[in-house]
Coordinates of C-alpha atoms and ligand atoms in Angstrom, one line a residue:
M1 CA 16.5 -4.4 -29.6
L2 CA 13.7 -2.0 -29.3
H3 CA 12.5 -2.8 -32.8
D4 CA 12.6 -6.4 -32.1
Q5 CA 10.7 -6.2 -29.0
V6 CA 8.2 -3.8 -30.5
C7 CA 7.5 -6.2 -33.3
R8 CA 7.0 -9.1 -31.0
A9 CA 4.8 -7.2 -28.8
A10 CA 2.8 -6.2 -31.9
N11 CA 2.4 -9.7 -32.9
V12 CA 1.1 -10.5 -29.5
L13 CA -1.6 -7.8 -29.9
K14 CA -2.3 -9.3 -33.4
R15 CA -2.6 -12.7 -32.0
N16 CA -5.2 -11.5 -29.5
G17 CA -7.4 -10.0 -32.2
I18 CA -6.1 -6.4 -32.2
K19 CA -6.2 -4.8 -35.5
K20 CA -5.8 -1.3 -37.2
G21 CA -8.3 1.2 -35.5
D22 CA -8.9 -1.0 -32.3
R23 CA -8.5 0.8 -29.0
V24 CA -6.1 -0.5 -26.4
C25 CA -5.8 0.7 -22.8
I26 CA -2.2 0.6 -21.1
Y27 CA -2.0 0.6 -17.5
L28 CA 1.5 0.0 -16.6
P29 CA 4.3 1.3 -14.4
M30 CA 7.3 3.2 -15.9
V31 CA 9.0 0.1 -17.2
L32 CA 10.4 -0.5 -20.8
E33 CA 7.3 -2.7 -21.7
L34 CA 5.2 0.6 -21.4
A35 CA 7.1 2.2 -24.3
I36 CA 7.1 -1.0 -26.1
S37 CA 3.4 -1.5 -25.7
V38 CA 2.9 2.0 -27.0
L39 CA 5.0 1.5 -30.0
A40 CA 3.6 -2.0 -30.7
C41 CA 0.0 -0.3 -30.9
A42 CA 1.5 2.4 -33.3
R43 CA 3.1 -0.3 -35.4
I44 CA -0.2 -2.1 -36.2
G45 CA -2.3 1.0 -36.4
A46 CA -4.2 0.2 -33.0
I47 CA -5.0 3.3 -31.0
H48 CA -3.3 3.3 -27.6
S49 CA -4.9 5.1 -24.5
V50 CA -2.3 5.1 -21.7
V51 CA -3.9 5.7 -18.3
F52 CA -1.6 7.1 -15.6
G53 CA -0.8 4.4 -13.1
G54 CA -2.3 6.4 -10.2
F55 CA -5.7 6.6 -11.3
S56 CA -8.4 4.7 -9.6
A57 CA -10.4 1.8 -10.9
Q58 CA -13.4 4.2 -11.6
S59 CA -11.2 6.4 -13.7
I60 CA -9.8 3.5 -15.4
A61 CA -13.3 2.2 -16.3
D62 CA -14.5 5.5 -17.5
R63 CA -11.6 5.9 -19.9
I64 CA -12.1 2.3 -21.2
N65 CA -15.7 2.9 -21.7
D66 CA -15.6 6.0 -23.4
A67 CA -12.9 4.6 -25.9
Q68 CA -14.5 1.1 -26.0
C69 CA -11.2 -0.5 -25.6
K70 CA -11.0 -4.1 -26.6
L71 CA -7.7 -4.9 -24.6
V72 CA -5.9 -3.9 -21.6
I73 CA -2.0 -4.1 -21.0
T74 CA -1.3 -4.2 -17.4
A75 CA 1.3 -5.5 -14.7
D76 CA 0.7 -7.4 -11.5
G77 CA 1.9 -4.4 -9.6
S78 CA 4.4 -1.8 -9.5
Y79 CA 7.1 -0.1 -7.1
R80 CA 6.8 3.4 -5.9
G81 CA 9.5 4.2 -3.5
N82 CA 9.5 1.5 -0.9
K83 CA 5.8 0.7 -1.7
E84 CA 4.2 -2.0 -3.8
I85 CA 1.2 -0.7 -5.7
P86 CA -1.2 -3.5 -7.1
L87 CA -2.2 -2.7 -10.7
K88 CA -3.9 -5.9 -11.8
S89 CA -6.5 -6.0 -9.0
T90 CA -7.3 -2.3 -9.7
V91 CA -7.8 -3.2 -13.3
D92 CA -9.9 -6.3 -12.1
D93 CA -12.2 -3.9 -10.3
A94 CA -12.4 -1.5 -13.3
L95 CA -13.3 -4.4 -15.6
I96 CA -16.5 -5.2 -13.8
G97 CA -18.3 -2.4 -15.5
C98 CA -16.3 -2.7 -18.9
P99 CA -18.0 -5.2 -21.3
S100 CA -16.0 -4.1 -24.2
V101 CA -12.7 -5.7 -22.9
Q102 CA -12.0 -9.2 -24.2
K103 CA -8.5 -9.7 -23.2
V104 CA -6.1 -8.5 -20.4
I105 CA -2.3 -8.8 -21.0
V106 CA -0.4 -9.0 -17.5
L107 CA 3.2 -8.3 -17.3
T108 CA 5.1 -9.7 -14.3
R109 CA 6.7 -7.0 -12.3
T110 CA 6.2 -7.5 -8.5
R111 CA 5.1 -11.1 -8.8
T112 CA 2.3 -10.3 -6.3
P113 CA -0.4 -12.9 -6.5
V114 CA -3.1 -11.9 -8.8
A115 CA -6.5 -13.3 -10.2
M116 CA -6.1 -14.5 -13.7
L117 CA -9.4 -15.3 -15.4
K118 CA -9.6 -18.1 -17.7
G119 CA -10.3 -16.9 -21.5
R120 CA -9.6 -13.3 -20.6
D121 CA -6.2 -12.8 -18.7
I122 CA -3.0 -13.8 -20.2
W123 CA 0.7 -13.3 -19.3
W124 CA 2.9 -11.0 -21.4
E125 CA 6.0 -13.3 -20.9
Q126 CA 4.1 -16.3 -22.1
E127 CA 2.5 -14.7 -25.0
L128 CA 5.9 -13.4 -26.3
K129 CA 7.1 -17.0 -26.5
Q130 CA 4.4 -17.7 -29.2
V131 CA 5.4 -15.0 -31.7
T132 CA 8.3 -14.0 -34.0
A133 CA 9.9 -10.6 -34.5
D134 CA 8.6 -10.3 -38.0
C135 CA 5.9 -7.5 -38.2
V136 CA 5.4 -5.3 -41.1
A137 CA 4.3 -1.8 -40.1
E138 CA 0.6 -1.0 -40.9
E139 CA 0.3 1.6 -43.5
M140 CA -1.2 4.6 -42.2
D141 CA -2.8 7.9 -43.4
A142 CA -1.2 10.9 -41.9
E143 CA -4.6 11.8 -40.3
D144 CA -5.3 8.3 -38.9
V145 CA -5.6 8.2 -35.1
L146 CA -2.4 7.5 -33.3
F147 CA -3.6 7.8 -29.8
I148 CA -6.3 9.0 -27.3
L149 CA -5.0 10.8 -23.9
Y150 CA -7.6 11.7 -21.3
T151 CA -7.3 15.0 -19.7
S152 CA -9.4 17.2 -17.4
G153 CA -11.3 20.2 -18.4
S154 CA -13.4 22.8 -16.4
T155 CA -16.7 20.7 -16.9
G156 CA -17.6 17.0 -17.0
K157 CA -15.7 13.8 -17.2
P158 CA -12.2 14.0 -18.7
K159 CA -12.1 13.9 -22.4
G160 CA -10.2 11.9 -24.8
V161 CA -7.8 14.2 -26.7
V162 CA -7.0 12.7 -30.1
H163 CA -3.8 12.9 -31.9
T164 CA -3.0 11.7 -35.4
T165 CA -0.1 9.9 -36.9
G166 CA 1.7 12.2 -39.2
G167 CA 1.4 15.7 -37.5
Y168 CA 2.0 14.4 -34.1
M169 CA 5.2 12.6 -34.9
V170 CA 6.5 15.4 -37.1
Y171 CA 5.7 18.0 -34.4
T172 CA 7.4 16.1 -31.5
A173 CA 10.4 15.3 -33.4
Y174 CA 10.7 18.9 -34.8
T175 CA 10.3 20.5 -31.2
F176 CA 12.5 17.9 -29.5
Q177 CA 15.3 18.5 -31.9
N178 CA 15.0 22.3 -32.0
V179 CA 14.2 23.3 -28.4
F180 CA 16.8 20.9 -26.7
Q181 CA 19.1 21.5 -29.8
Y182 CA 19.5 17.6 -30.2
T183 CA 21.7 16.4 -32.9
A184 CA 22.4 12.7 -33.6
P185 CA 26.1 12.2 -33.5
V186 CA 27.6 9.9 -36.2
G187 CA 29.4 6.9 -34.8
E188 CA 29.6 8.2 -31.2
R189 CA 27.2 7.6 -28.2
A190 CA 23.9 9.3 -28.8
P191 CA 23.1 12.0 -26.2
V192 CA 21.1 10.9 -23.4
H193 CA 17.7 12.5 -22.7
F194 CA 16.1 12.0 -19.4
C195 CA 12.7 13.3 -19.2
T196 CA 11.4 12.6 -15.6
A197 CA 7.6 12.6 -16.6
D198 CA 5.3 9.6 -16.5
I199 CA 4.4 8.1 -19.8
G200 CA 0.8 8.4 -18.6
W201 CA 0.8 12.2 -19.3
I202 CA 1.5 14.0 -22.5
T203 CA 5.0 14.9 -21.6
G204 CA 5.9 11.3 -21.4
H205 CA 4.2 10.5 -24.7
S206 CA 6.0 13.3 -26.5
Y207 CA 9.4 13.7 -24.9
I208 CA 10.2 10.0 -23.5
V209 CA 8.6 8.0 -26.4
Y210 CA 7.9 9.8 -29.7
G211 CA 10.1 12.8 -30.1
P212 CA 13.4 11.4 -28.8
L213 CA 12.9 8.0 -30.3
A214 CA 11.9 9.5 -33.8
S215 CA 15.2 11.6 -33.5
G216 CA 17.5 8.6 -32.7
A217 CA 18.0 9.9 -29.1
T218 CA 18.7 7.5 -26.1
S219 CA 15.7 8.1 -23.9
L220 CA 16.1 7.3 -20.2
L221 CA 13.1 5.7 -18.6
F222 CA 12.9 6.0 -14.7
E223 CA 10.5 4.0 -12.7
G224 CA 10.7 5.5 -9.3
V225 CA 10.3 8.8 -7.3
P226 CA 12.8 11.7 -6.9
T227 CA 13.2 11.3 -3.1
Y228 CA 13.7 7.4 -2.9
P229 CA 16.0 6.2 -1.6
D230 CA 17.0 9.8 -0.8
A231 CA 16.7 13.3 -2.4
G232 CA 19.9 12.6 -4.5
R233 CA 18.1 10.1 -6.9
F234 CA 17.9 12.3 -9.9
W235 CA 21.5 13.6 -9.6
D236 CA 22.6 10.0 -9.1
I237 CA 20.9 9.0 -12.3
V238 CA 22.5 11.9 -14.2
D239 CA 26.0 11.0 -12.9
K240 CA 25.5 7.2 -13.6
H241 CA 24.3 7.5 -17.0
Q242 CA 25.9 10.7 -18.1
V243 CA 22.7 12.4 -18.9
N244 CA 22.9 15.4 -21.4
I245 CA 19.4 16.7 -21.4
L246 CA 17.4 16.8 -18.2
Y247 CA 13.7 17.7 -18.6
T248 CA 11.7 17.9 -15.3
A249 CA 8.9 19.6 -13.5
P250 CA 9.0 22.8 -11.1
T251 CA 7.4 20.7 -8.4
A252 CA 10.4 18.2 -8.4
I253 CA 12.7 21.1 -8.4
R254 CA 10.9 22.7 -5.5
S255 CA 10.8 19.7 -3.4
L256 CA 14.4 18.8 -4.0
M257 CA 15.5 22.4 -3.2
G258 CA 14.2 22.0 0.2
M259 CA 16.2 18.9 1.0
G260 CA 19.7 20.8 1.1
L261 CA 22.6 20.8 -1.4
D262 CA 24.6 17.8 0.2
K263 CA 22.6 15.4 -2.0
V264 CA 23.4 17.4 -5.1
E265 CA 27.1 18.2 -4.4
N266 CA 28.3 14.6 -4.1
H267 CA 27.4 13.9 -7.8
D268 CA 29.2 14.6 -11.1
L269 CA 26.7 16.8 -13.3
S270 CA 29.0 17.8 -15.7
S271 CA 27.5 15.8 -18.5
L272 CA 24.4 18.0 -18.6
Q273 CA 24.2 20.4 -21.3
V274 CA 20.4 21.5 -21.4
L275 CA 17.7 21.6 -18.6
G276 CA 14.2 21.7 -19.3
S277 CA 11.1 22.7 -17.2
V278 CA 7.6 21.6 -18.0
G279 CA 4.0 21.4 -16.7
E280 CA 3.3 24.5 -14.6
P281 CA 4.8 28.0 -14.2
I282 CA 8.3 28.0 -12.7
N283 CA 8.9 30.5 -10.0
E284 CA 12.1 32.5 -10.1
E285 CA 13.6 31.0 -6.8
A286 CA 13.3 27.6 -8.3
W287 CA 14.6 28.7 -11.7
H288 CA 17.7 30.1 -10.1
W289 CA 18.2 27.1 -7.8
Y290 CA 18.1 24.8 -11.1
D291 CA 20.4 27.2 -12.9
D292 CA 22.8 27.6 -10.2
H293 CA 23.1 24.1 -8.6
I294 CA 22.1 21.8 -11.3
G295 CA 23.1 23.5 -14.6
K296 CA 26.1 25.4 -12.6
N297 CA 25.2 28.5 -14.7
R298 CA 26.5 26.8 -17.9
C299 CA 23.2 25.0 -19.2
P300 CA 20.4 27.0 -20.9
I301 CA 17.0 26.3 -19.1
V302 CA 14.2 25.9 -21.6
D303 CA 10.9 26.5 -19.9
T304 CA 8.5 24.9 -22.3
W305 CA 4.9 25.8 -22.4
W306 CA 2.3 23.6 -24.0
Q307 CA -0.6 21.3 -23.4
T308 CA -2.0 17.9 -23.9
E309 CA -3.9 19.5 -26.8
T310 CA -1.0 21.0 -28.4
G311 CA 0.9 17.7 -28.7
G312 CA 4.3 19.3 -28.5
L313 CA 6.0 22.5 -27.2
M314 CA 4.5 25.8 -28.4
I315 CA 6.1 28.6 -26.5
S316 CA 9.7 28.0 -25.3
P317 CA 13.4 29.2 -25.5
I318 CA 15.6 27.4 -28.1
A319 CA 18.5 26.1 -26.1
N320 CA 21.8 28.3 -26.8
V321 CA 19.5 30.6 -29.3
T322 CA 16.9 32.4 -27.3
P323 CA 18.3 34.7 -24.7
L324 CA 16.5 33.5 -21.4
K325 CA 14.6 35.3 -18.8
P326 CA 14.0 33.4 -15.6
A327 CA 10.3 32.2 -15.3
Y328 CA 9.5 33.1 -18.9
A329 CA 8.5 30.6 -21.4
S330 CA 9.9 33.4 -23.7
L331 CA 9.1 33.3 -27.4
P332 CA 6.6 31.1 -29.7
L333 CA 8.4 28.8 -31.6
P334 CA 8.7 29.1 -35.4
G335 CA 5.1 28.6 -36.9
V336 CA 3.3 29.3 -33.6
Q337 CA 1.2 32.3 -33.5
P338 CA 0.1 33.3 -30.1
V339 CA -2.4 36.1 -29.3
L340 CA -3.6 37.6 -26.1
V341 CA -7.4 38.4 -26.0
D342 CA -9.6 40.3 -23.5
E343 CA -12.9 38.8 -22.1
S344 CA -14.8 39.9 -25.1
G345 CA -12.5 38.2 -27.5
K346 CA -10.7 41.3 -28.7
E347 CA -7.0 40.8 -29.5
I348 CA -4.7 42.9 -27.2
E349 CA -1.8 44.1 -29.3
G350 CA 1.5 45.6 -28.3
N351 CA 3.7 44.8 -25.3
G352 CA 3.6 45.0 -21.6
V353 CA 0.1 43.5 -21.7
S354 CA -1.8 40.4 -20.4
G355 CA -4.7 38.5 -21.4
N356 CA -6.1 35.1 -22.2
L357 CA -3.8 33.1 -24.4
C358 CA -5.1 31.8 -27.8
I359 CA -3.5 30.4 -30.7
K360 CA -4.4 31.8 -34.1
F361 CA -3.0 29.5 -36.8
P362 CA -2.9 25.6 -36.6
W363 CA 0.2 23.7 -36.1
P364 CA 0.9 20.1 -36.9
G365 CA 0.5 18.5 -33.5
M366 CA -2.6 20.2 -32.5
I367 CA -5.8 18.2 -31.2
R368 CA -7.8 16.8 -33.8
T369 CA -11.0 15.9 -31.9
T370 CA -12.3 14.8 -28.6
Y371 CA -12.8 11.1 -29.0
G372 CA -16.4 10.2 -29.7
D373 CA -17.7 13.9 -29.4
H374 CA -16.4 16.4 -32.0
E375 CA -18.9 19.0 -30.9
R376 CA -17.5 19.0 -27.4
C377 CA -13.9 19.6 -29.0
R378 CA -15.3 22.6 -30.8
Q379 CA -17.1 24.0 -27.7
T380 CA -14.3 23.6 -25.4
Y381 CA -11.4 25.0 -27.6
F382 CA -13.0 26.9 -30.5
A383 CA -16.2 28.5 -29.4
T384 CA -15.1 30.8 -26.5
Y385 CA -13.2 33.1 -29.1
P386 CA -14.4 32.3 -32.6
G387 CA -11.5 31.7 -35.0
L388 CA -9.1 31.0 -32.1
Y389 CA -7.9 28.0 -30.3
F390 CA -8.3 29.0 -26.6
T391 CA -5.7 27.5 -24.3
G392 CA -7.5 28.2 -21.0
D393 CA -4.4 30.0 -19.8
G394 CA -3.8 33.5 -18.7
C395 CA -0.5 35.1 -20.0
L396 CA 1.5 38.3 -19.9
R397 CA 3.6 39.7 -22.8
D398 CA 6.3 42.0 -21.4
E399 CA 7.9 45.0 -22.9
D400 CA 10.3 42.8 -24.8
G401 CA 7.6 40.6 -26.3
Y402 CA 8.5 37.7 -24.0
Y403 CA 5.6 35.6 -22.7
R404 CA 5.1 34.4 -19.1
I405 CA 2.1 32.0 -18.5
T406 CA 0.3 33.1 -15.4
G407 CA -1.8 30.0 -14.9
R408 CA -5.1 28.7 -15.7
V409 CA -8.2 31.2 -16.1
D410 CA -10.8 28.5 -16.1
D411 CA -11.8 25.9 -13.3
V412 CA -8.9 23.7 -13.8
L413 CA -6.2 23.3 -11.2
N414 CA -2.6 22.4 -11.7
V415 CA -1.2 20.4 -8.7
S416 CA 2.3 19.3 -9.1
G417 CA 1.8 19.7 -12.8
H418 CA -1.2 17.5 -12.9
R419 CA -4.3 18.9 -14.4
I420 CA -7.4 18.4 -12.3
G421 CA -10.8 19.8 -12.8
T422 CA -12.5 21.3 -9.9
A423 CA -15.7 20.0 -11.1
E424 CA -14.4 16.5 -11.1
V425 CA -13.1 16.8 -7.5
E426 CA -16.5 18.2 -6.4
N427 CA -18.4 15.3 -7.9
A428 CA -16.1 12.9 -6.2
I429 CA -16.6 14.7 -2.8
N430 CA -20.3 14.7 -3.3
M431 CA -20.5 11.0 -3.8
H432 CA -19.5 10.7 0.0
T433 CA -22.5 9.9 2.0
G434 CA -23.8 12.9 3.9
V435 CA -22.1 15.4 1.8
V436 CA -24.7 17.9 0.5
E437 CA -22.6 20.1 -1.7
S438 CA -19.1 21.1 -2.0
A439 CA -16.9 23.7 -3.8
V440 CA -13.2 23.3 -4.7
V441 CA -10.8 25.9 -5.4
G442 CA -6.8 26.1 -5.7
Y443 CA -4.5 28.0 -3.3
P444 CA -0.8 28.6 -3.6
H445 CA 1.2 25.8 -2.2
D446 CA 5.0 26.1 -1.8
I447 CA 5.9 22.7 -3.4
K448 CA 2.8 21.7 -5.4
G449 CA 2.4 25.0 -7.0
Q450 CA -1.3 24.7 -6.3
G451 CA -3.1 22.9 -3.4
I452 CA -6.6 21.8 -3.5
Y453 CA -8.9 23.5 -1.0
A454 CA -12.6 22.1 -0.6
Y455 CA -15.4 23.9 1.0
V456 CA -17.9 21.0 2.2
I457 CA -21.6 21.2 3.4
T458 CA -22.7 18.0 5.1
D459 CA -26.1 17.2 6.2
Q460 CA -25.0 17.6 9.8
M461 CA -22.2 19.7 10.7
P462 CA -19.5 17.2 12.0
A463 CA -18.7 17.6 15.8
D464 CA -15.0 18.6 16.5
H465 CA -14.2 14.8 17.3
D466 CA -15.7 13.5 14.2
A467 CA -14.5 16.1 11.9
D468 CA -11.2 14.6 11.2
L469 CA -12.5 11.1 10.6
T470 CA -15.1 12.6 8.3
K471 CA -12.3 14.4 6.4
R472 CA -10.6 11.2 6.1
D473 CA -13.4 9.4 4.8
I474 CA -13.9 12.1 2.2
L475 CA -10.2 11.8 1.2
A476 CA -10.8 8.1 0.8
T477 CA -13.7 8.6 -1.4
V478 CA -11.9 11.0 -3.6
S479 CA -9.0 8.4 -3.9
R480 CA -11.5 5.7 -4.8
V481 CA -13.3 7.7 -7.4
I482 CA -10.4 9.5 -9.1
G483 CA -7.2 8.5 -7.6
P484 CA -4.8 9.8 -4.8
I485 CA -3.6 12.8 -7.0
A486 CA -7.0 14.6 -6.5
K487 CA -7.2 14.5 -2.7
P488 CA -7.8 17.8 -1.3
D489 CA -5.1 19.2 1.0
K490 CA -7.6 21.2 3.0
I491 CA -11.1 20.5 3.8
Q492 CA -13.2 23.2 5.6
F493 CA -16.8 22.3 6.7
V494 CA -19.2 25.1 6.3
S495 CA -22.9 25.6 6.5
G496 CA -23.4 27.4 3.4
L497 CA -21.5 28.6 0.2
P498 CA -21.5 32.1 -1.1
K499 CA -24.0 32.1 -4.0
T500 CA -25.4 34.8 -6.3
R501 CA -29.3 35.1 -6.4
S502 CA -29.2 32.8 -9.4
G503 CA -27.5 30.2 -7.6
K504 CA -24.0 30.5 -8.9
I505 CA -21.1 29.9 -6.5
M506 CA -18.9 33.0 -6.3
R507 CA -15.6 31.2 -6.6
R508 CA -13.8 34.6 -6.6
I509 CA -14.4 34.8 -2.9
L510 CA -13.7 31.3 -2.0
R511 CA -10.5 31.5 -3.9
K512 CA -9.4 34.7 -1.9
I513 CA -10.4 33.1 1.5
A514 CA -8.4 30.0 0.6
E515 CA -5.3 32.3 -0.3
G516 CA -5.7 33.7 3.1
E517 CA -7.4 36.9 2.3
T518 CA -10.3 37.2 4.9
T519 CA -11.2 40.9 4.8
N520 CA -10.7 42.4 1.5
L521 CA -13.2 40.2 -0.5
G522 CA -14.7 42.7 -2.9
D523 CA -18.4 43.3 -3.4
I524 CA -20.4 40.6 -1.7
T525 CA -23.7 42.5 -1.7
T526 CA -25.0 40.7 -4.7
L527 CA -24.9 37.5 -2.7
L528 CA -28.1 35.6 -1.5
D529 CA -26.7 35.3 2.0
P530 CA -23.7 37.7 2.6
A531 CA -23.3 36.4 6.2
V532 CA -22.1 33.1 5.0
V533 CA -18.8 34.7 3.8
E534 CA -18.0 35.9 7.3
E535 CA -18.6 32.4 8.7
I536 CA -16.4 30.8 6.0
A537 CA -13.5 33.6 6.5
S538 CA -13.5 33.1 10.2
G539 CA -13.0 29.3 9.9
V540 CA -10.3 29.4 7.2
L541 CA -7.8 26.6 7.6
Ligands
AMP601 P1 -1.4 19.2 -19.6 O1 -2.1 19.2 -20.5 O2 -1.6 18.3 -18.4 O3 0.2 19.1 -19.7 O4 -1.3 20.8 -18.8 C1 -1.2 21.7 -19.4 C2 -1.3 23.1 -18.6 O5 -0.2 23.1 -17.8 C3 -1.3 24.3 -19.4 O6 -2.5 24.8 -19.8 C4 -0.7 25.3 -18.3 O7 -1.7 25.7 -17.3 C5 0.3 24.4 -17.6 N1 1.9 24.5 -18.3 C6 2.4 23.6 -18.9 N2 3.6 24.0 -19.2 C7 3.8 25.2 -18.6 C8 4.8 26.2 -18.3 N3 6.1 25.9 -19.0 N4 4.6 27.3 -17.8 C9 3.4 27.5 -17.2 N5 2.5 26.7 -17.3 C10 2.6 25.5 -17.8

């Protein structure tokens, strides 16, 4: 059925002028048509650029323009819990500034009224009636581009990470089959793999679509949130569909942990065989809760470390093979060569050490370039430590040689497993009228892993009764510029920021204050105005 639907969707794309090498932006909810659209692009050699459904019109426009997409696939709206989210109208706003887009295919999901522009906008369902299911797959070179996926870094706008056809597909299938110990049965029901990520992120690309489907697995797509209609939703799905592999994020585990065990205990979870964790470091408490209450101490937990740029899993236990240690991504997969380096790039050898995580040798799923700007790719990943791929993560290797990822060492935040650049959030805050300057740092957050803390200077310090409203205006601005996922959790108005004499913001100090450390702030004598630190520390939220 999937093959049939993919061929039909591919013919719709062709009918609308899309050919090998053209870029197609996909902005859809987590419905089957999202996976079908992705595969339809792959079938005809078009390059997909999936944009997560929570991004704003501005973010969509930036991504469409960077890749010069010719066509957009979207839906009228989507469901999120009990809310309806408009998608087409957000795309309409984005397209005001996107001259490259010639066609918009609109799927009916919520049947909310939408504007349909003559000559540009067409309905998915009507288009499908015009095509057959015969579509020969385009012949591709292993190194032809398969997709672009935008991700945040420490500077500038998000960059388009490019993955190619052969290596990416091989690597996602290889890692899926080995790490989760997936074997395709002969003549029986294929094991059910439930990855709770959104296809808008790399985890969804690699472990909902490509890895499982290339392996013949049944991949379960879930359009919804883990807490609606109640906190038992995941366990309900596992029970109902007899899920064998569950792959989710620490944030989801932490939020469900807090909701009590009664939502877990009334479900049959005996079908589960392997549990996975991805996206951020998993704390020991969450690891044990997952192990005790979901896996019932009989399912291995694979804590998989990897990135958008790596295409697939890099450091991870292999289920039922690697001895586990809570909160450790454990050992590199066969073929992966991690090294730890110090600030000067010198390799740190031996065990019981920590440093910056790099990879020494290429692997099939590695980033090939950043779309349209190869030099940026070189600068970002290969220039910090010549001869090495730099991950941006800090890592420790314990006495047993086991790896534990400690978090980003650059100006990138990981909020609920979503990667957000501090510079991006600052730019968005600075677009709010009256804001003079801002500095954004992360702080430990019980559920999200990291929360966003913004220090903001306004042209006039808002009076108490105005401060709350101004904060809400700033949040609305960030939502409009990036999307709700980038909204700061805390905003503190300050009269100045701690800067060195050369004008560089001392983020180390701001990070400490946001973490609640107000006295032991290290050496502040090199600051232009040390007094500002006291003011900030006394007003910490
Ligand atoms: P993304 O490219 O959006 O998937 O984000 C990749 C980043 O998420 C990595 O650089 C890490 O900082 C973090 N990350 C992903 N998986 C793990 C993991 N298992 N343990 C710790 N951090 C992780």
